PDB file of C-alpha atoms in Angstrom:
ATOM      1  CA  MET A   1     116.775 191.663-170.746  1.00  0.00           C
ATOM      2  CA  SER A   2     117.212 193.791-167.659  1.00  0.00           C
ATOM      3  CA  SER A   3     114.933 196.610-166.596  1.00  0.00           C
ATOM      4  CA  GLN A   4     117.720 198.209-164.585  1.00  0.00           C
ATOM      5  CA  PRO A   5     118.663 201.648-165.928  1.00  0.00           C
ATOM      6  CA  ALA A   6     122.200 201.818-167.272  1.00  0.00           C
ATOM      7  CA  GLY A   7     124.460 204.838-167.348  1.00  0.00           C
ATOM      8  CA  PRO A   8     124.237 206.412-170.798  1.00  0.00           C
ATOM      9  CA  VAL A   9     127.333 206.401-172.993  1.00  0.00           C
ATOM     10  CA  ARG A  10     127.042 209.824-174.610  1.00  0.00           C
ATOM     11  CA  MET A  11     129.125 211.881-176.986  1.00  0.00           C
ATOM     12  CA  PRO A  12     130.051 215.341-175.690  1.00  0.00           C
ATOM     13  CA  ASN A  13     127.305 217.800-176.672  1.00  0.00           C
ATOM     14  CA  ARG A  14     129.779 219.951-178.584  1.00  0.00           C
ATOM     15  CA  LEU A  15     130.604 216.986-180.821  1.00  0.00           C
ATOM     16  CA  THR A  16     127.007 216.199-181.664  1.00  0.00           C
ATOM     17  CA  ALA A  17     125.492 219.672-181.805  1.00  0.00           C
ATOM     18  CA  VAL A  18     122.645 218.223-179.735  1.00  0.00           C
ATOM     19  CA  ARG A  19     121.415 220.161-176.734  1.00  0.00           C
ATOM     20  CA  THR A  20     120.790 218.455-173.432  1.00  0.00           C
ATOM     21  CA  ALA A  21     117.475 216.682-173.913  1.00  0.00           C
ATOM     22  CA  PRO A  22     114.701 216.151-171.341  1.00  0.00           C
ATOM     23  CA  VAL A  23     114.791 212.418-172.169  1.00  0.00           C
ATOM     24  CA  GLU A  24     118.011 210.447-172.695  1.00  0.00           C
ATOM     25  CA  LEU A  25     117.885 206.931-174.106  1.00  0.00           C
ATOM     26  CA  ALA A  26     121.005 204.765-173.810  1.00  0.00           C
ATOM     27  CA  LEU A  27     121.429 201.757-176.095  1.00  0.00           C
ATOM     28  CA  LEU A  28     125.218 201.440-175.995  1.00  0.00           C
ATOM     29  CA  ALA A  29     126.664 198.931-173.500  1.00  0.00           C
ATOM     30  CA  GLY A  30     123.133 198.209-172.276  1.00  0.00           C
ATOM     31  CA  PHE A  31     119.687 199.762-172.015  1.00  0.00           C
ATOM     32  CA  GLY A  32     119.203 202.874-169.914  1.00  0.00           C
ATOM     33  CA  LEU A  33     116.663 205.668-169.741  1.00  0.00           C
ATOM     34  CA  ARG A  34     116.644 209.007-167.959  1.00  0.00           C
ATOM     35  CA  GLY A  35     113.891 211.590-167.843  1.00  0.00           C
ATOM     36  CA  GLY A  36     114.513 215.013-166.367  1.00  0.00           C
ATOM     37  CA  GLY A  37     117.887 213.778-165.157  1.00  0.00           C
ATOM     38  CA  LEU A  38     116.420 210.870-163.179  1.00  0.00           C
ATOM     39  CA  PRO A  39     116.552 207.138-163.993  1.00  0.00           C
ATOM     40  CA  VAL A  40     113.360 205.701-165.480  1.00  0.00           C
ATOM     41  CA  ARG A  41     112.428 202.023-165.339  1.00  0.00           C
ATOM     42  CA  LEU A  42     110.613 200.364-168.212  1.00  0.00           C
ATOM     43  CA  PRO A  43     109.283 196.801-168.415  1.00  0.00           C
ATOM     44  CA  PRO A  44     110.990 194.562-171.003  1.00  0.00           C
ATOM     45  CA  ALA A  45     108.275 195.146-173.622  1.00  0.00           C
ATOM     46  CA  GLY A  46     108.677 198.896-173.202  1.00  0.00           C
ATOM     47  CA  GLN A  47     112.440 198.625-173.569  1.00  0.00           C
ATOM     48  CA  ARG A  48     112.059 196.669-176.796  1.00  0.00           C
ATOM     49  CA  LEU A  49     109.600 199.203-178.163  1.00  0.00           C
ATOM     50  CA  ALA A  50     111.788 202.195-177.299  1.00  0.00           C
ATOM     51  CA  ALA A  51     114.928 200.596-178.732  1.00  0.00           C
ATOM     52  CA  TYR A  52     113.266 199.457-181.957  1.00  0.00           C
ATOM     53  CA  VAL A  53     111.651 202.817-182.675  1.00  0.00           C
ATOM     54  CA  ALA A  54     114.845 204.723-181.827  1.00  0.00           C
ATOM     55  CA  LEU A  55     116.979 202.617-184.160  1.00  0.00           C
ATOM     56  CA  GLN A  56     114.605 203.212-187.079  1.00  0.00           C
ATOM     57  CA  ASP A  57     115.229 206.962-186.643  1.00  0.00           C
ATOM     58  CA  ARG A  58     112.000 207.737-188.512  1.00  0.00           C
ATOM     59  CA  PRO A  59     108.251 207.198-188.086  1.00  0.00           C
ATOM     60  CA  VAL A  60     107.366 203.504-188.434  1.00  0.00           C
ATOM     61  CA  ARG A  61     103.993 201.980-189.234  1.00  0.00           C
ATOM     62  CA  ARG A  62     102.318 200.459-186.195  1.00  0.00           C
ATOM     63  CA  SER A  63     101.818 197.159-188.006  1.00  0.00           C
ATOM     64  CA  GLN A  64     105.557 196.918-188.734  1.00  0.00           C
ATOM     65  CA  VAL A  65     106.472 197.559-185.101  1.00  0.00           C
ATOM     66  CA  ALA A  66     103.968 195.004-183.808  1.00  0.00           C
ATOM     67  CA  PHE A  67     105.137 192.318-186.225  1.00  0.00           C
ATOM     68  CA  ALA A  68     108.865 192.946-185.670  1.00  0.00           C
ATOM     69  CA  LEU A  69     108.609 192.863-181.882  1.00  0.00           C
ATOM     70  CA  TRP A  70     105.806 190.431-181.158  1.00  0.00           C
ATOM     71  CA  GLY A  71     104.843 188.785-184.449  1.00  0.00           C
ATOM     72  CA  GLU A  72     101.207 189.510-183.746  1.00  0.00           C
ATOM     73  CA  GLY A  73      98.493 192.135-183.954  1.00  0.00           C
ATOM     74  CA  ALA A  74      98.157 195.500-182.283  1.00  0.00           C
ATOM     75  CA  GLY A  75      97.240 194.350-178.766  1.00  0.00           C
ATOM     76  CA  ALA A  76     100.773 193.990-177.425  1.00  0.00           C
ATOM     77  CA  LEU A  77     101.789 197.274-179.053  1.00  0.00           C
ATOM     78  CA  ARG A  78      98.888 199.183-177.484  1.00  0.00           C
ATOM     79  CA  THR A  79      99.793 197.821-174.059  1.00  0.00           C
ATOM     80  CA  ALA A  80     103.478 198.685-174.474  1.00  0.00           C
ATOM     81  CA  LEU A  81     102.659 202.203-175.687  1.00  0.00           C
ATOM     82  CA  TRP A  82     100.429 202.799-172.679  1.00  0.00           C
ATOM     83  CA  ARG A  83     103.098 201.605-170.248  1.00  0.00           C
ATOM     84  CA  VAL A  84     105.845 203.647-171.888  1.00  0.00           C
ATOM     85  CA  GLY A  85     103.669 206.755-171.954  1.00  0.00           C
ATOM     86  CA  HIS A  86     102.865 206.322-168.276  1.00  0.00           C
ATOM     87  CA  ALA A  87     106.499 205.748-167.236  1.00  0.00           C
ATOM     88  CA  CYS A  88     108.182 208.331-169.480  1.00  0.00           C
ATOM     89  CA  PRO A  89     105.939 210.875-171.222  1.00  0.00           C
ATOM     90  CA  GLY A  90     107.515 212.210-174.404  1.00  0.00           C
ATOM     91  CA  LEU A  91     109.666 209.169-175.113  1.00  0.00           C
ATOM     92  CA  ILE A  92     107.463 207.867-177.933  1.00  0.00           C
ATOM     93  CA  ASP A  93     104.928 209.648-180.128  1.00  0.00           C
ATOM     94  CA  ALA A  94     102.109 207.587-181.616  1.00  0.00           C
ATOM     95  CA  THR A  95      99.416 208.358-184.168  1.00  0.00           C
ATOM     96  CA  ALA A  96      96.674 206.114-185.491  1.00  0.00           C
ATOM     97  CA  THR A  97      99.080 204.738-188.109  1.00  0.00           C
ATOM     98  CA  HIS A  98     102.685 205.408-187.040  1.00  0.00           C
ATOM     99  CA  VAL A  99     105.038 205.320-184.056  1.00  0.00           C
ATOM    100  CA  SER A 100     108.128 207.509-183.705  1.00  0.00           C
ATOM    101  CA  LEU A 101     110.653 208.702-181.158  1.00  0.00           C
ATOM    102  CA  GLY A 102     109.744 211.858-179.274  1.00  0.00           C
ATOM    103  CA  ARG A 103     111.288 215.023-180.667  1.00  0.00           C
ATOM    104  CA  ASP A 104     113.067 215.850-177.387  1.00  0.00           C
ATOM    105  CA  VAL A 105     114.773 212.478-176.957  1.00  0.00           C
ATOM    106  CA  ALA A 106     118.561 212.090-177.252  1.00  0.00           C
ATOM    107  CA  VAL A 107     119.866 208.625-178.164  1.00  0.00           C
ATOM    108  CA  ASP A 108     123.521 207.780-177.573  1.00  0.00           C
ATOM    109  CA  VAL A 109     123.954 205.486-180.571  1.00  0.00           C
ATOM    110  CA  LEU A 110     122.376 208.028-182.936  1.00  0.00           C
ATOM    111  CA  ASP A 111     124.821 210.636-181.636  1.00  0.00           C
ATOM    112  CA  GLY A 112     127.633 208.146-182.249  1.00  0.00           C
ATOM    113  CA  ILE A 113     126.432 207.439-185.786  1.00  0.00           C
ATOM    114  CA  ARG A 114     126.307 211.143-186.633  1.00  0.00           C
ATOM    115  CA  PHE A 115     129.803 211.656-185.245  1.00  0.00           C
ATOM    116  CA  SER A 116     131.184 208.599-187.062  1.00  0.00           C
ATOM    117  CA  ARG A 117     129.908 209.885-190.393  1.00  0.00           C
ATOM    118  CA  THR A 118     131.506 213.312-189.992  1.00  0.00           C
ATOM    119  CA  ILE A 119     134.738 212.544-188.133  1.00  0.00           C
ATOM    120  CA  THR A 120     137.017 213.470-191.032  1.00  0.00           C
ATOM    121  CA  ASN A 121     135.460 216.959-191.021  1.00  0.00           C
ATOM    122  CA  THR A 122     135.445 217.404-187.240  1.00  0.00           C
ATOM    123  CA  SER A 123     137.613 220.308-186.112  1.00  0.00           C
ATOM    124  CA  ALA A 124     140.568 219.594-183.835  1.00  0.00           C
ATOM    125  CA  ASP A 125     139.170 221.586-180.912  1.00  0.00           C
ATOM    126  CA  MET A 126     136.032 219.442-180.961  1.00  0.00           C
ATOM    127  CA  LEU A 127     138.148 216.336-180.268  1.00  0.00           C
ATOM    128  CA  ALA A 128     139.285 217.631-176.878  1.00  0.00           C
ATOM    129  CA  ASP A 129     137.033 215.139-175.064  1.00  0.00           C
ATOM    130  CA  GLY A 130     139.001 212.210-176.457  1.00  0.00           C
ATOM    131  CA  GLU A 131     138.356 209.805-173.594  1.00  0.00           C
ATOM    132  CA  LEU A 132     134.587 210.318-173.785  1.00  0.00           C
ATOM    133  CA  VAL A 133     134.590 209.861-177.555  1.00  0.00           C
ATOM    134  CA  LEU A 134     136.538 206.611-177.225  1.00  0.00           C
ATOM    135  CA  ARG A 135     134.149 205.376-174.545  1.00  0.00           C
ATOM    136  CA  CYS A 136     131.227 205.827-176.901  1.00  0.00           C
ATOM    137  CA  LEU A 137     132.958 204.235-179.884  1.00  0.00           C
ATOM    138  CA  SER A 138     134.118 201.245-177.834  1.00  0.00           C
ATOM    139  CA  ALA A 139     130.593 200.287-176.718  1.00  0.00           C
ATOM    140  CA  ASP A 140     128.502 197.590-178.404  1.00  0.00           C
ATOM    141  CA  LEU A 141     124.833 198.063-179.194  1.00  0.00           C
ATOM    142  CA  LEU A 142     122.647 196.324-176.584  1.00  0.00           C
ATOM    143  CA  PRO A 143     125.172 193.478-176.216  1.00  0.00           C
ATOM    144  CA  ASP A 144     122.977 191.366-173.911  1.00  0.00           C
ATOM    145  CA  TRP A 145     119.964 191.299-176.247  1.00  0.00           C
ATOM    146  CA  CYS A 146     119.395 188.465-178.735  1.00  0.00           C
ATOM    147  CA  ASP A 147     116.538 189.845-180.857  1.00  0.00           C
ATOM    148  CA  ASP A 148     116.741 189.110-184.589  1.00  0.00           C
ATOM    149  CA  TRP A 149     115.677 192.647-185.539  1.00  0.00           C
ATOM    150  CA  LEU A 150     118.802 193.977-183.805  1.00  0.00           C
ATOM    151  CA  VAL A 151     121.261 192.154-186.078  1.00  0.00           C
ATOM    152  CA  PRO A 152     121.346 194.686-188.977  1.00  0.00           C
ATOM    153  CA  ALA A 153     121.505 197.692-186.631  1.00  0.00           C
ATOM    154  CA  ARG A 154     124.240 196.081-184.556  1.00  0.00           C
ATOM    155  CA  GLU A 155     126.380 195.324-187.617  1.00  0.00           C
ATOM    156  CA  ARG A 156     125.800 198.819-188.999  1.00  0.00           C
ATOM    157  CA  TRP A 157     127.022 200.359-185.748  1.00  0.00           C
ATOM    158  CA  ARG A 158     129.994 197.988-185.561  1.00  0.00           C
ATOM    159  CA  GLN A 159     131.203 198.922-189.027  1.00  0.00           C
ATOM    160  CA  LEU A 160     130.672 202.645-188.488  1.00  0.00           C
ATOM    161  CA  ARG A 161     132.474 202.730-185.162  1.00  0.00           C
ATOM    162  CA  LEU A 162     135.450 200.684-186.401  1.00  0.00           C
ATOM    163  CA  HIS A 163     135.949 203.039-189.338  1.00  0.00           C
ATOM    164  CA  ALA A 164     135.536 205.996-186.987  1.00  0.00           C
ATOM    165  CA  LEU A 165     138.099 204.597-184.536  1.00  0.00           C
ATOM    166  CA  GLU A 166     140.647 204.177-187.314  1.00  0.00           C
ATOM    167  CA  ALA A 167     140.057 207.723-188.556  1.00  0.00           C
ATOM    168  CA  LEU A 168     140.180 208.998-184.987  1.00  0.00           C
ATOM    169  CA  ALA A 169     143.519 207.281-184.392  1.00  0.00           C
ATOM    170  CA  MET A 170     145.000 209.148-187.340  1.00  0.00           C
ATOM    171  CA  ARG A 171     143.472 212.457-186.237  1.00  0.00           C
ATOM    172  CA  PHE A 172     144.862 212.074-182.716  1.00  0.00           C
ATOM    173  CA  ALA A 173     148.300 211.069-184.020  1.00  0.00           C
ATOM    174  CA  ALA A 174     148.433 214.032-186.399  1.00  0.00           C
ATOM    175  CA  ALA A 175     147.618 216.298-183.443  1.00  0.00           C
ATOM    176  CA  GLY A 176     150.438 214.777-181.379  1.00  0.00           C
ATOM    177  CA  ARG A 177     148.059 212.982-178.997  1.00  0.00           C
ATOM    178  CA  HIS A 178     149.744 209.637-179.480  1.00  0.00           C
ATOM    179  CA  GLY A 179     148.439 207.977-176.323  1.00  0.00           C
ATOM    180  CA  LEU A 180     144.831 208.458-177.415  1.00  0.00           C
ATOM    181  CA  ALA A 181     145.788 207.486-180.964  1.00  0.00           C
ATOM    182  CA  VAL A 182     147.181 204.152-179.768  1.00  0.00           C
ATOM    183  CA  GLU A 183     144.093 203.603-177.613  1.00  0.00           C
ATOM    184  CA  ALA A 184     141.771 204.291-180.545  1.00  0.00           C
ATOM    185  CA  ALA A 185     143.653 201.840-182.773  1.00  0.00           C
ATOM    186  CA  LEU A 186     143.705 199.164-180.069  1.00  0.00           C
ATOM    187  CA  THR A 187     139.974 199.661-179.489  1.00  0.00           C
ATOM    188  CA  ALA A 188     139.360 199.039-183.184  1.00  0.00           C
ATOM    189  CA  ILE A 189     141.488 195.888-183.015  1.00  0.00           C
ATOM    190  CA  ALA A 190     139.520 194.718-179.975  1.00  0.00           C
ATOM    191  CA  GLY A 191     136.356 195.143-182.041  1.00  0.00           C
ATOM    192  CA  ASP A 192     137.719 192.872-184.789  1.00  0.00           C
ATOM    193  CA  ALA A 193     141.057 191.194-184.165  1.00  0.00           C
ATOM    194  CA  LEU A 194     141.464 190.187-187.830  1.00  0.00           C
ATOM    195  CA  ARG A 195     140.808 193.675-189.211  1.00  0.00           C
ATOM    196  CA  GLU A 196     144.038 194.541-191.033  1.00  0.00           C
ATOM    197  CA  SER A 197     143.154 198.210-191.434  1.00  0.00           C
ATOM    198  CA  ALA A 198     142.999 198.574-187.644  1.00  0.00           C
ATOM    199  CA  HIS A 199     146.415 196.942-187.239  1.00  0.00           C
ATOM    200  CA  ARG A 200     147.737 199.183-190.004  1.00  0.00           C
ATOM    201  CA  CYS A 201     146.539 202.216-188.031  1.00  0.00           C
ATOM    202  CA  LEU A 202     148.332 201.010-184.917  1.00  0.00           C
ATOM    203  CA  ILE A 203     151.587 200.486-186.815  1.00  0.00           C
ATOM    204  CA  ARG A 204     151.315 203.928-188.418  1.00  0.00           C
ATOM    205  CA  VAL A 205     150.679 205.586-185.052  1.00  0.00           C
ATOM    206  CA  HIS A 206     153.782 203.950-183.565  1.00  0.00           C
ATOM    207  CA  LEU A 207     155.849 205.128-186.534  1.00  0.00           C
ATOM    208  CA  MET A 208     154.463 208.663-186.303  1.00  0.00           C
ATOM    209  CA  GLU A 209     155.566 208.742-182.671  1.00  0.00           C
ATOM    210  CA  GLY A 210     159.009 207.439-183.609  1.00  0.00           C
ATOM    211  CA  ASN A 211     158.553 204.063-181.909  1.00  0.00           C
ATOM    212  CA  ARG A 212     159.975 201.782-184.586  1.00  0.00           C
ATOM    213  CA  ALA A 213     160.362 198.773-182.290  1.00  0.00           C
ATOM    214  CA  GLU A 214     156.716 199.058-181.198  1.00  0.00           C
ATOM    215  CA  ALA A 215     155.674 199.254-184.838  1.00  0.00           C
ATOM    216  CA  MET A 216     157.594 196.089-185.691  1.00  0.00           C
ATOM    217  CA  ARG A 217     156.209 194.261-182.664  1.00  0.00           C
ATOM    218  CA  ALA A 218     152.676 195.179-183.726  1.00  0.00           C
ATOM    219  CA  TYR A 219     153.444 193.956-187.237  1.00  0.00           C
ATOM    220  CA  LEU A 220     154.854 190.625-186.061  1.00  0.00           C
ATOM    221  CA  ARG A 221     151.837 190.055-183.815  1.00  0.00           C
ATOM    222  CA  LEU A 222     149.613 190.606-186.839  1.00  0.00           C
ATOM    223  CA  CYS A 223     151.718 188.183-188.906  1.00  0.00           C
ATOM    224  CA  ARG A 224     151.314 185.434-186.332  1.00  0.00           C
ATOM    225  CA  LEU A 225     147.585 186.091-185.946  1.00  0.00           C
ATOM    226  CA  LEU A 226     146.838 186.010-189.672  1.00  0.00           C
ATOM    227  CA  ASP A 227     148.980 182.926-190.207  1.00  0.00           C
ATOM    228  CA  ARG A 228     147.309 181.069-187.343  1.00  0.00           C
ATOM    229  CA  GLU A 229     143.723 182.047-188.154  1.00  0.00           C
ATOM    230  CA  LEU A 230     143.701 182.402-191.952  1.00  0.00           C
ATOM    231  CA  GLY A 231     146.977 181.019-193.252  1.00  0.00           C
ATOM    232  CA  VAL A 232     147.842 184.310-194.979  1.00  0.00           C
ATOM    233  CA  GLU A 233     150.316 187.143-194.514  1.00  0.00           C
ATOM    234  CA  PRO A 234     149.518 190.847-194.109  1.00  0.00           C
ATOM    235  CA  GLY A 235     148.611 192.776-197.237  1.00  0.00           C
ATOM    236  CA  ALA A 236     151.177 194.661-199.276  1.00  0.00           C
ATOM    237  CA  ASP A 237     150.162 198.024-197.804  1.00  0.00           C
ATOM    238  CA  VAL A 238     150.889 196.778-194.275  1.00  0.00           C
ATOM    239  CA  ARG A 239     154.178 195.136-195.274  1.00  0.00           C
ATOM    240  CA  ALA A 240     155.309 198.364-196.935  1.00  0.00           C
ATOM    241  CA  LEU A 241     154.991 200.248-193.645  1.00  0.00           C
ATOM    242  CA  VAL A 242     157.716 198.171-191.990  1.00  0.00           C
ATOM    243  CA  ALA A 243     159.833 197.194-194.991  1.00  0.00           C
ATOM    244  CA  HIS A 244     162.606 199.552-193.859  1.00  0.00           C
ATOM    245  CA  LEU A 245     162.636 198.334-190.243  1.00  0.00           C
ATOM    246  CA  PRO A 246     164.873 195.634-188.724  1.00  0.00           C
ATOM    247  CA  VAL A 247     163.142 192.549-187.352  1.00  0.00           C
ATOM    248  CA  VAL A 248     162.582 192.606-183.598  1.00  0.00           C
ATOM    249  CA  ARG A 249     163.558 189.224-182.208  1.00  0.00           C
ATOM    250  CA  LYS A 250     161.319 189.216-179.126  1.00  0.00           C
ATOM    251  CA  PRO A 251     157.971 190.913-179.811  1.00  0.00           C
TER     252      PRO A 251
END
């Protein structure tokens, strides 16, 4: 676990309705922390504390935090709280019973979660920063960490961002932004190569752009992948998309 600050992967403020915060915590693509616009270094225990509390997104009992992170009593937690408070005031609030994220802290993955849940209702003009949105949705949650408590949060983010990428691909395609639509679909496929819904999005985007050969190539690649890995063929909904197309001999 590195103590080197990483560049935050943030949604555009107009997509998240979150103002620029005095403290910015980055958990996507690696740990990073900025206070007042400047990088802040935390020791590993402080990083773990900040990440755990942020991902709960609510006040957490001190005993729960101590057990989840260190499997012991309050001593390690008290030390970590003191070090975090000294390095970055306002990052974490603590009472006698609970620990929570400071009210003026922005967290990239929480912004991404909020966006992912509302993407189907996001207005077209708010998708203007397509490249920045894709950068956020393509990032894994603390990929270099191996802590057991991260597993549920990591899977939650993975599922949310894959669904968001698929929805985003369709939104971009409907708006005529086919390049970003293809990129969104391919990013979803990169997140899970066997995810048929992501491949279906890619095929649909190619068809919406009028690229029938590209659509068939994408379909044939999926056929080979599913046959090799699972011994199955694409589902009926995917097959129906290309049923009217001629077979491309050299995908």
